[in-house]
C-alpha positions in Angstrom: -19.3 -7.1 4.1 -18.3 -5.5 0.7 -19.2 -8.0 -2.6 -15.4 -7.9 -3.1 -14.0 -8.6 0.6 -16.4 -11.6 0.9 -14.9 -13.1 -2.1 -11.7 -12.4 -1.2 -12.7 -14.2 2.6 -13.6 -17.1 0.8 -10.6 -17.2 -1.1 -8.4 -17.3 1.4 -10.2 -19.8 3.9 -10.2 -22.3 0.6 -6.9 -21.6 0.2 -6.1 -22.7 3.7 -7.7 -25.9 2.7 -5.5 -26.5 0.3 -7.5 -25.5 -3.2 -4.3 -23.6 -5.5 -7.1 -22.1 -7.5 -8.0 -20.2 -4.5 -4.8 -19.5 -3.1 -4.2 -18.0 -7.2 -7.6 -15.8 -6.8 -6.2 -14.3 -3.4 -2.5 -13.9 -4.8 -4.3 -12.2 -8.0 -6.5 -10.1 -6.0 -4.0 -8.7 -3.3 -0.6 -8.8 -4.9 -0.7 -5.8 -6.9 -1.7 -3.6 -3.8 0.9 -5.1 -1.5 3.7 -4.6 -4.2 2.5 -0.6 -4.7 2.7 -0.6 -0.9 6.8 -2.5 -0.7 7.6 0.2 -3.2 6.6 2.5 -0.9 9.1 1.4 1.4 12.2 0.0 -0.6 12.3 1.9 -4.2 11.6 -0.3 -7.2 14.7 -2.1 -7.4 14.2 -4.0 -4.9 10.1 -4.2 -4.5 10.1 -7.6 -6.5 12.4 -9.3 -4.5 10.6 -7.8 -1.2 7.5 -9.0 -2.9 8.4 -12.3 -3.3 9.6 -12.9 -0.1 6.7 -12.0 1.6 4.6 -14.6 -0.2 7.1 -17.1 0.4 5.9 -16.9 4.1 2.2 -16.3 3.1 2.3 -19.3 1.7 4.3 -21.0 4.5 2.3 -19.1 7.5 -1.5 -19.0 5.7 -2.5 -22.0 7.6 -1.9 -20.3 10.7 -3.9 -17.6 9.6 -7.4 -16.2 11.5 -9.4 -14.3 10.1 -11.1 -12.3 7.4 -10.2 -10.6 4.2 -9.7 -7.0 6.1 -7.1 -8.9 8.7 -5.3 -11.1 5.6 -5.0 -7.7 3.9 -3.6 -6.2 7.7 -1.8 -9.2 8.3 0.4 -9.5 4.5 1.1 -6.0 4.8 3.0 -6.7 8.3 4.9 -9.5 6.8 5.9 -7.2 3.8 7.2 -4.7 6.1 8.5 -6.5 8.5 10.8 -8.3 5.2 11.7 -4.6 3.9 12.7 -3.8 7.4 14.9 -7.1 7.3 16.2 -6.3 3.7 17.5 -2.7 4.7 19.5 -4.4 7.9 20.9 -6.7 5.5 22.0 -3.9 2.7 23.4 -2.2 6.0 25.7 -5.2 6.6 27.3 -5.2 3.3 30.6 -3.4 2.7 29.0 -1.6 -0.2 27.0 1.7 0.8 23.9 0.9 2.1 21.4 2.3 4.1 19.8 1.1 8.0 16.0 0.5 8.9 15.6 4.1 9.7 15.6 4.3 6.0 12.2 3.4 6.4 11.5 6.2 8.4 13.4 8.8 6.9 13.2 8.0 3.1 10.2 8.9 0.8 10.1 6.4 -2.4 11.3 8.7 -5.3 10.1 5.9 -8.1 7.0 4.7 -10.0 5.3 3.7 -7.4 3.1 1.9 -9.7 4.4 1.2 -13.3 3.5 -2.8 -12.5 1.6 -2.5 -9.7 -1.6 -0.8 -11.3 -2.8 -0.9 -14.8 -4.8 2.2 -15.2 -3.1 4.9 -16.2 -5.0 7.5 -13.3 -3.5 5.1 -10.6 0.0 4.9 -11.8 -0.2 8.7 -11.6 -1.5 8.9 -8.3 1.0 6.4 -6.7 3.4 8.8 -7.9 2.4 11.3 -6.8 1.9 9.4 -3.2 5.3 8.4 -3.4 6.5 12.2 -3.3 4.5 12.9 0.2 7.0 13.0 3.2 7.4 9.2 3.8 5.3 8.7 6.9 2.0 10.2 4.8 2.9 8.2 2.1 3.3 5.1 4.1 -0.3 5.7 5.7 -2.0 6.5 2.8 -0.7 3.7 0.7 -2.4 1.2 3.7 -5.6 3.2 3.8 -6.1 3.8 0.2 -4.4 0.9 -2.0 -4.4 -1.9 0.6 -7.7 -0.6 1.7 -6.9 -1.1 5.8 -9.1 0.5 8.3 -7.8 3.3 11.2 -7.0 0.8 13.5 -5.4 -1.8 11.3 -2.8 0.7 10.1 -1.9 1.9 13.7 -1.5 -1.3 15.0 0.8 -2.1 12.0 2.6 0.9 12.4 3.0 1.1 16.3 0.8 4.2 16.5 -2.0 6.3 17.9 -5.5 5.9 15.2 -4.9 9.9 16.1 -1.7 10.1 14.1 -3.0 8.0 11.9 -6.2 10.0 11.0 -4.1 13.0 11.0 -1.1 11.6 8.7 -3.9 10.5 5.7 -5.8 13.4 6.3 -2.7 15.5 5.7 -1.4 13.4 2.7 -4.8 12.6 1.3 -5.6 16.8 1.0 -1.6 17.2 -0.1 -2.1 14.9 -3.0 -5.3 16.1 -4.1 -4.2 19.5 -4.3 -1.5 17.9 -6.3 -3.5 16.2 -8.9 -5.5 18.9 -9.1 -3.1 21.6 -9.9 -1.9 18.9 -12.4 -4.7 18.3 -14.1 -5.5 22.3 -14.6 -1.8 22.4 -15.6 -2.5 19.6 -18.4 -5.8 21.3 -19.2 -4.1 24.8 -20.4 -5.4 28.5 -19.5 -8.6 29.1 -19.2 -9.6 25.6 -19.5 -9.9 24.4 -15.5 -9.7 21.0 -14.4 -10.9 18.0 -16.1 -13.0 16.8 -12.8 -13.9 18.1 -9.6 -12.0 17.2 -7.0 -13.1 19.3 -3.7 -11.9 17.0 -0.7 -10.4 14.5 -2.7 -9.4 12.9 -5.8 -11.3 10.3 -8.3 -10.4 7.7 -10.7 -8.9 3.9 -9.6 -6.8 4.5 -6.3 -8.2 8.3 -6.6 -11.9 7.4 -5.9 -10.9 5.6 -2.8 -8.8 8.4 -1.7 -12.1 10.9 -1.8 -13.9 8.3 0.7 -10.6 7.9 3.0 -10.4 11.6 3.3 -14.1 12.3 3.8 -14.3 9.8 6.6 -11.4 11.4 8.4 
């Protein structure tokens, strides 16, 4: 088990036993990943709210928890969606204009994916650049790469095949590093290339991970 994911275990088991320094270490270490990932699905507006939500019932649920800090990681990213899909029914109640769940399958975050999320400045442009892929790509990509969930965590989350899922990172993974990379030659000027190679994927923060996702395809 990875140095970080056995800490994070820990964590989260303490928690469970009631220690709130714990329970701070886990919100501290997981929060800013799930909230890049609610953006993802609701827009920034509304991702704090979302956000908040969701560890409202992580914090009522977490003793009812199993598991390790790969499932906790699966497991808060259900509840987060599960409590977007529940916020866009609600918006589609009100007598103001509002969308329905399919929003969640139809609608590709056009914000800063990132802006509080992250802190370096490569991974707020990345997550933008995520949040441009057709939404289903961005959805899977945002769960392999920022929450750092395995093939079959992310299809069971989503309802589908680890086959769709390989191919939907695969596709948004090479989509975005083409992006970046065309970006950074652009920032670079004539003549000048791009600032670092990139030939599968992309580095730097949330980039780095992206080169292993896409190489384990």
């Amino acid at each position: 088990m990875h140095t970080d994911d056995a800490a994070l275990t820990a964590a989260v088991h303490a928690a469970q036993d009631g220690d709130e320094t714990a329970f701070r270490a886990v919100y501290r270490a997981v929060h800013p990943r799930l909230l890049g990932y609610v953006r993802t699905l609701v827009g920034d507006a509304d991702a704090e709210d979302i956000a908040s939500e969701t560890w409202l019932q992580i914090t009522r649920d977490l003793g009812s928890f199993r598991g390790d800090a790969d499932r906790f990681r699966g497991w808060s990213a259900r509840i987060a969606r599960n409590r977007a899909v529940d916020h866009v029914r609600m918006r589609a109640r009100r007598p103001a204009p509002g969308g329905d769940e399919t929003e969640l399958t139809e609608w590709a975050a056009a914000s800063d994916t990132a802006s509080e999320a992250m802190t370096a400045q490569d991974t707020r442009r990345t997550l933008e650049f995520i949040s441009q892929l057709p939404r289903e790509q961005a959805e899977v990509v945002v769960l392999r790469v920022v929450m750092g969930l395995d093939v079959k965590r992310t299809a069971e989350l989503l309802g589908k095949r680890p086959g769709a899922v390989r191919t939907a990172a695969h596709r948004g993974l090479k989509q975005l590093a083409e992006t970046l990379s065309a970006a950074e030659a652009e920032e670079a000027g004539p003549g000048r290339g791009v600032s670092r190679e990139m030939p599968d994927g992309v580095s730097g923060g949330v980039t780095e991970n992206a080169a292993r996702t896409l190489k384990g395809m």
